[in-house]
XYZ file of C-alpha atoms in Angstrom:
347
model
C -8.719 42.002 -5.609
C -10.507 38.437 -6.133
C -12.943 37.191 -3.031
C -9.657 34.360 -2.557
C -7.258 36.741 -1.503
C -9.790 39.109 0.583
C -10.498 36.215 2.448
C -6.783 34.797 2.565
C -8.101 31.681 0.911
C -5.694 28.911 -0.705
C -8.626 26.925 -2.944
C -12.159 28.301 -3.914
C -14.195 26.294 -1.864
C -16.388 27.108 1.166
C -17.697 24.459 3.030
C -21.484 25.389 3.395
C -22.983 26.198 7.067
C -25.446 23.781 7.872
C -26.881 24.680 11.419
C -26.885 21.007 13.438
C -24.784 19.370 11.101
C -21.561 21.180 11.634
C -19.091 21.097 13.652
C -16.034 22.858 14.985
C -13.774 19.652 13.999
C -15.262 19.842 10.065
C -15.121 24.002 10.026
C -11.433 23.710 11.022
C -10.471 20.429 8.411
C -11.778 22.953 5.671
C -9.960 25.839 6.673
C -6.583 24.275 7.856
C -7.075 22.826 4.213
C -6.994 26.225 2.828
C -10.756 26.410 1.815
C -13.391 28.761 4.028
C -14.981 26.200 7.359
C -17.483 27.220 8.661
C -20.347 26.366 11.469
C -23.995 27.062 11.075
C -25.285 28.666 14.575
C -28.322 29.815 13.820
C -30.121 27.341 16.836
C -27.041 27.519 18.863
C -27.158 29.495 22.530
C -24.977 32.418 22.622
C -22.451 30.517 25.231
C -22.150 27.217 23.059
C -21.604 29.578 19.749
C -18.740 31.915 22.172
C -17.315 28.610 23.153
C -17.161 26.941 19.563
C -15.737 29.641 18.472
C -12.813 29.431 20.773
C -12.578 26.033 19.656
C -12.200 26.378 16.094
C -9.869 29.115 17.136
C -7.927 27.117 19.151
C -7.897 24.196 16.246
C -6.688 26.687 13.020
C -5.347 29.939 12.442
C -6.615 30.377 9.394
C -10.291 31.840 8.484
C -13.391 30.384 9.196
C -16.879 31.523 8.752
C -19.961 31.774 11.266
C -22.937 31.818 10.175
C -26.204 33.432 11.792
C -29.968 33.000 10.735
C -31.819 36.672 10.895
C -34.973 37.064 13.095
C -36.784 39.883 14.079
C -37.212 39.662 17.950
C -41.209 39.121 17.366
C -40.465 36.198 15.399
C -38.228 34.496 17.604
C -40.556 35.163 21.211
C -43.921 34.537 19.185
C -45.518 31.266 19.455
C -48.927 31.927 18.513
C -50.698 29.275 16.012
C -51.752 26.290 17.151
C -50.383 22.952 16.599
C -51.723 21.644 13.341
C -54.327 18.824 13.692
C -52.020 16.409 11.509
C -49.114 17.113 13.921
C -51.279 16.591 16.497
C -52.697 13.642 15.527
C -49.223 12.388 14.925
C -48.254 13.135 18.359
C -51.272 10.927 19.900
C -50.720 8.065 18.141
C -46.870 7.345 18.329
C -47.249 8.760 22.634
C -45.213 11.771 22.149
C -46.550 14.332 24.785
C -46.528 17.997 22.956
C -43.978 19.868 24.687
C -43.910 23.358 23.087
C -40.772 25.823 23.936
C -41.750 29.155 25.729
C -39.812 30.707 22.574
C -39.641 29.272 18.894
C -36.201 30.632 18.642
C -33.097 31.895 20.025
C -32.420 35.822 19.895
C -30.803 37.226 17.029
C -29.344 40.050 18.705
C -27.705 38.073 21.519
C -26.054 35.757 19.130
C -24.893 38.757 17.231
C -23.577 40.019 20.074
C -21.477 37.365 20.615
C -19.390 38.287 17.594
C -18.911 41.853 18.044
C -17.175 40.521 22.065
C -15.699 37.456 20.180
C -14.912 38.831 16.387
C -14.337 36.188 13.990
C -12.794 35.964 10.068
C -15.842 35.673 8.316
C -19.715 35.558 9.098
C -22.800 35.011 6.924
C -26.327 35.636 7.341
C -29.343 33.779 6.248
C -33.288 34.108 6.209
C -33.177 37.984 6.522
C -30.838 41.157 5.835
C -29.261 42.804 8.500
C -28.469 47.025 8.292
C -25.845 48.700 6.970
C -24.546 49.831 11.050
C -24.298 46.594 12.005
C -22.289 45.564 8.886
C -19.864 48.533 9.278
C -19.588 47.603 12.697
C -18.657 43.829 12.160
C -16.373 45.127 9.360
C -14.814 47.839 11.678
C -13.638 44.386 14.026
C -12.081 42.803 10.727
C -15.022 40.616 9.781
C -15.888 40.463 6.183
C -19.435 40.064 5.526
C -21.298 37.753 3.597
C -24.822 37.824 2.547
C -27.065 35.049 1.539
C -29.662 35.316 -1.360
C -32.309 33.322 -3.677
C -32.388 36.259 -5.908
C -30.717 38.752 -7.638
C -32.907 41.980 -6.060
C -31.887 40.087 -2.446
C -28.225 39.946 -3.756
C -28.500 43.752 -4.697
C -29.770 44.797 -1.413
C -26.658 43.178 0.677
C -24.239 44.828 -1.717
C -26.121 48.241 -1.229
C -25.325 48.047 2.351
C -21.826 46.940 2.314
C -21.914 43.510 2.441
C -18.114 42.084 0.764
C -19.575 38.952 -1.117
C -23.380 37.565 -1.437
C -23.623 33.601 -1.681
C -26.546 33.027 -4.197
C -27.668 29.753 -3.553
C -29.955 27.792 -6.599
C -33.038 26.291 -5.954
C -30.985 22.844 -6.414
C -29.206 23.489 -2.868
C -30.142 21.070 0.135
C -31.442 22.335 4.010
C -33.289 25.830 3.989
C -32.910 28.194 1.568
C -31.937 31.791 2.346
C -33.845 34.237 1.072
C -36.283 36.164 2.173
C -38.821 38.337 -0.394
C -41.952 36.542 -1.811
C -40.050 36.582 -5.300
C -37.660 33.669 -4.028
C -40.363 31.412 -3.036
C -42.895 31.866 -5.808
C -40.804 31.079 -8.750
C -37.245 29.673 -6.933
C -34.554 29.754 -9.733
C -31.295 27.345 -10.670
C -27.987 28.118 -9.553
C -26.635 29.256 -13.353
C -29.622 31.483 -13.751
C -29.527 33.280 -10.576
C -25.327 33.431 -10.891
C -26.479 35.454 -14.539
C -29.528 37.431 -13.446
C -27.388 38.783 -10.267
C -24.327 39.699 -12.415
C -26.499 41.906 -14.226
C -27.592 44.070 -11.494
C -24.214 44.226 -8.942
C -20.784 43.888 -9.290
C -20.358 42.661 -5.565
C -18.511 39.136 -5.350
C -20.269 36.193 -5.441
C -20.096 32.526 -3.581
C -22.229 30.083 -5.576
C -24.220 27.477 -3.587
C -26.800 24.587 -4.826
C -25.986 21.480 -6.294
C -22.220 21.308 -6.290
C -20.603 18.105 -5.799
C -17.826 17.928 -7.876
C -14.328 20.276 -9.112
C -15.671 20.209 -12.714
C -18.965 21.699 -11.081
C -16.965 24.562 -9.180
C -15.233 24.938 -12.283
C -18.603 25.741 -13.871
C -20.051 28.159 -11.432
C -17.030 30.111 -11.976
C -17.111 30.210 -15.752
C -20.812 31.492 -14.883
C -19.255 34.575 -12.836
C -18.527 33.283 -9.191
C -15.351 34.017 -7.674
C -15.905 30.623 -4.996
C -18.404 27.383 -4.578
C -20.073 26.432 -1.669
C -20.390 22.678 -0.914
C -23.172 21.331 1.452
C -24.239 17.841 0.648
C -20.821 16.273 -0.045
C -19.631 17.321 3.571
C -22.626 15.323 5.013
C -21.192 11.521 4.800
C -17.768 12.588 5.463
C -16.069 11.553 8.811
C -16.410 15.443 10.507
C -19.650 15.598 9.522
C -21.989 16.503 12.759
C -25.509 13.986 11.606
C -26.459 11.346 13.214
C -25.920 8.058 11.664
C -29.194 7.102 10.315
C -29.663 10.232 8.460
C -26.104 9.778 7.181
C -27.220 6.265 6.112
C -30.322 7.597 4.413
C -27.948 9.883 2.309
C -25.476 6.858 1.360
C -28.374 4.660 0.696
C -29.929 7.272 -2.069
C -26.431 7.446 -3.210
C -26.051 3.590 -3.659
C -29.413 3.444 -5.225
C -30.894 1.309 -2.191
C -33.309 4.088 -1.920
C -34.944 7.169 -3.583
C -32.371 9.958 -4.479
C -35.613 12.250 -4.481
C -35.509 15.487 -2.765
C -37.937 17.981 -2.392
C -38.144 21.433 -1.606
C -40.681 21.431 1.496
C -42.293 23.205 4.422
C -43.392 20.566 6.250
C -40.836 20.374 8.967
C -40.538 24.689 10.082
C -42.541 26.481 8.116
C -40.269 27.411 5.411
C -38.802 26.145 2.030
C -36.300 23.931 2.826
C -35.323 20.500 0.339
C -34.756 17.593 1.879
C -34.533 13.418 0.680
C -37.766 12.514 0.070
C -39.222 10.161 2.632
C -42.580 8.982 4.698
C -42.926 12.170 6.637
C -43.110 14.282 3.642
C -44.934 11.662 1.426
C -47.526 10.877 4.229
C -48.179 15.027 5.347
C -48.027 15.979 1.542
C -51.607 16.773 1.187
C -50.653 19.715 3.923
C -47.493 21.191 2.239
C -49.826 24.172 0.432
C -51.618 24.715 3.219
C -52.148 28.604 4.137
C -52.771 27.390 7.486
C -49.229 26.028 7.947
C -47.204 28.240 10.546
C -44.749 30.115 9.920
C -40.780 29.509 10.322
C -39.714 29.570 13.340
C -42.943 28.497 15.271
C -43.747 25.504 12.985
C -39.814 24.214 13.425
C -40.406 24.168 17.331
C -43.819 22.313 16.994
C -41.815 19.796 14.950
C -38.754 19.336 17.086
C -40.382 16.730 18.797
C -41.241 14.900 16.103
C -37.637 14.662 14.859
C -35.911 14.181 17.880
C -38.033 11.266 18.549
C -37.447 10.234 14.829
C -33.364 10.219 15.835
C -33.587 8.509 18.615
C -35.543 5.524 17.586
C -32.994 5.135 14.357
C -36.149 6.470 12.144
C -34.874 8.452 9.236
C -38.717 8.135 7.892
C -39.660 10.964 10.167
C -36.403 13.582 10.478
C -35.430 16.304 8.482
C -32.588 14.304 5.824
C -31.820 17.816 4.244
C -29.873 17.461 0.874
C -29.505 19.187 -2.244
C -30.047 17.462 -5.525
C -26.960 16.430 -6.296
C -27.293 13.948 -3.082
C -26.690 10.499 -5.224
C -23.230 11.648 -5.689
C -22.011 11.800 -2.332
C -19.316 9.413 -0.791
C -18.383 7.700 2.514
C -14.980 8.969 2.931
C -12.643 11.411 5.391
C -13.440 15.162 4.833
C -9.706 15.738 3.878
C -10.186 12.900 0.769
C -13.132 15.064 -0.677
C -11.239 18.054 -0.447
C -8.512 17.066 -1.993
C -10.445 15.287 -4.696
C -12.342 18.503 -5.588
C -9.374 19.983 -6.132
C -7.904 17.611 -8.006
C -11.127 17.123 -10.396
C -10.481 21.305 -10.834
C-alpha cells in the first residue's frame, strides 16, 4: 500500500510544518486540496494547539498533519548559560531591556497530551525521537506517525519503533533542521543523497523535504525513492501563509533579485542549525556562529526572542529569523490554491 493511500491523500504533496508560519487557514487549503496541511506547534501552548486543531477540524474533513518538536523536560525548564556578550551588547545599544522567560520552552509532554485527548490524522516529530509506547499509543487513536530525519541511521531508528513514514529532509531545506545525532550536523547531506543512503538501510516510506519548489522537482525525489514531497519555502509568499510582511518581502525581494538569494545554514538565532536568507544579523554576529560557547537550542532561541520580535515590529527584516531553503529565488506572490495547482500541473 503506497504512503498516498495510507494517508487518504489525492496528490503527493505535504505542505511542510513551519512552527510560526502556519496556520490553520493554509493547513486546511492544502488538505481540502487533496495534499497533507499541516501546522507546526512546536512553540504553541497546549490550549492554542487543542483549539487550532478544532479549527482545522472544523475547516476540512480531510487529513491534516500536526507537528511537535521533541524536548526532554530538562531542556525545556533549563535556562542556565548566560546571555552572550554580543547579544548583550546588542540589547544595550538598540534599548531593548533583557527579558528572559522563566522556561526556554513549552513542555513536550503536555503538548503531546493534547493529541492523545484531541487525536488527529497525522502528526510528525522533529528535533528528537519519541518511544515506541507512545507511537503505538498515537497509532492505537488512528494517528499515523511520521518521523523526521537528517540521516539515514535517524531514519532507521523511527522505522525500528513503528513509525509509518520518516520525512528525510536535505541539507538544502529552509527553518531548522530535524535531526538530532552529531552525524547530521557534522557533515549535513543533500536531499538525493540522504533519499539513497536511507533506502539502503529501511524499507519504511519516505516524505522528501529540502529544496523543492517545483512538480518536475517532486517528480525527481520520487524517481530517487520517495513515495511524497514536502514543500516549505513556496508556501511562505502565498496568501495563507502565517509571516509577517516584511519577512515575506525579504523572500520576494531575493526572488526578484532586489536582494541576496543567499541562505545559510546557522545557529545564531536558537542554538541550533537552522538556514535562513542571509542578512545583517547573521553577517554582523558571524564571527560567533562556531562558537563552543553558544547555548544550546532551546535556551539560546529564548535569549533571542527579543531580538526578533523587536526586529518585526519595527519592519526590520535585517534582524529576524527569514528562514528559507535554497530554492528561495523561486518562490512567487500568488494564492496558496494557484501553487498547488501549478505543482501539479508541472507533474
Amino acid at each position: 500500500m503506497t504512503l498516498l493511500n495510507i494517508l487518504n491523500l489525492t496528490h503527493p504533496i505535504v505542505q511542510a510544518p513551519m512552527a510560526g508560519a502556519t496556520t490553520p487557514e493554509l493547513a486546511a487549503t492544502v488538505s481540502n486540496f487533496g495534499g497533507l496541511g499541516s501546522l507546526g506547534s512546536g512553540m504553541t501552548t497546549p490550549k492554542v494547539l487543542n483549539s487550532e486543531i478544532d479549527s482545522i477540524k472544523s475547516l476540512t474533513d480531510r487529513p491534516f498533519m500536526i507537528n511537535l518538536m521533541v524536548l526532554s523536560e530538562h531542556e525545556s525548564n533549563t535556562l542556565d548559560s548566560a546571555v552572550p556578550n554580543w547579544l548583550s551588547q546588542y540589547y544595550q545599544e538598540n534599548n531593548i531591556e533583557i527579558e528572559l522567560p522563566k522556561q526556554p520552552a513549552l513542555s513536550f509532554a503536555e503538548q503531546l497530551q493534547v493529541l492523545y485527548d484531541n487525536p488527529v490524522p497525522v502528526v510528525s516529530f522533529t528535533f528528537g525521537i519519541i518511544n515506541a509506547e507512545q507511537v503505538q499509543r498515537l497509532q492505537s487513536l488512528g494517528t499515523r506517525v511520521i518521523g523526521t530525519a537528517n540521516h539515514p541511521l535517524e531514519a532507521k531508528a523511527w522505522s525500528n519503533i513503528g513509525a509509518d513514514a520518516v520525512c528525510v529532509q536535505g541539507v538544502e531545506a529552509g527553518g531548522h533542521r530535524g535531526g538530532w545525532l552529531a552525524q547530521s550536523a557534522n557533515d549535513p547531506l543533500g536531499l538525493l543523497t540522504l533519499i539513497a543512503q536511507t533506502r539502503a538501510c529501511t524499507d519504511v516510506p519516505l516524505i522528501a523535504a529540502g529544496g523543492i519548489m517545483t512538480g518536475q522537482a517532486i517528480k525527481a525525489v520520487q524517481t530517487a525513492g520517495a513515495e511524497l514531497a514536502q514543500i516549505g519555502t513556496a508556501f511562505l509568499t502565498t496568501d495563507k501563509s502565517g509571516i509577517n510582511d516584511s519577512y515575506k518581502q525579504a523572500l520576494l525581494d531575493a526572488s526578484e533579485g532586489k536582494r541576496s538569494a543567499e541562505t545559510r545554514l546557522t545557529r545564531l538565532f536558537s542554538g541550533k542549525q537552522a538556514r535562513a536568507l542571509l542578512n545583517d544579523y547573521l553577517r554582523d554576529f558571524a564571527q560567533f556562529e562556531s562558537a563552543h560557547e553558544l547555548p544550546p537550542y532551546p535556551q539560546l532561541n529564548a535569549m533571542t526572542k527579543l531580538l526578533r520580535a523587536h526586529a518585526t515590529k519595527n519592519l526590520d527584516a535585517e534582524h529576524q529569523s527569514l528562514w528559507a531553503g535554497q530554492g528561495v529565488a523561486l518562490v512567487r506572490q500568488e494564492r496558496t490554491i494557484k501553487l498547488l495547482e501549478r505543482l501539479v500541473k508541472e507533474s
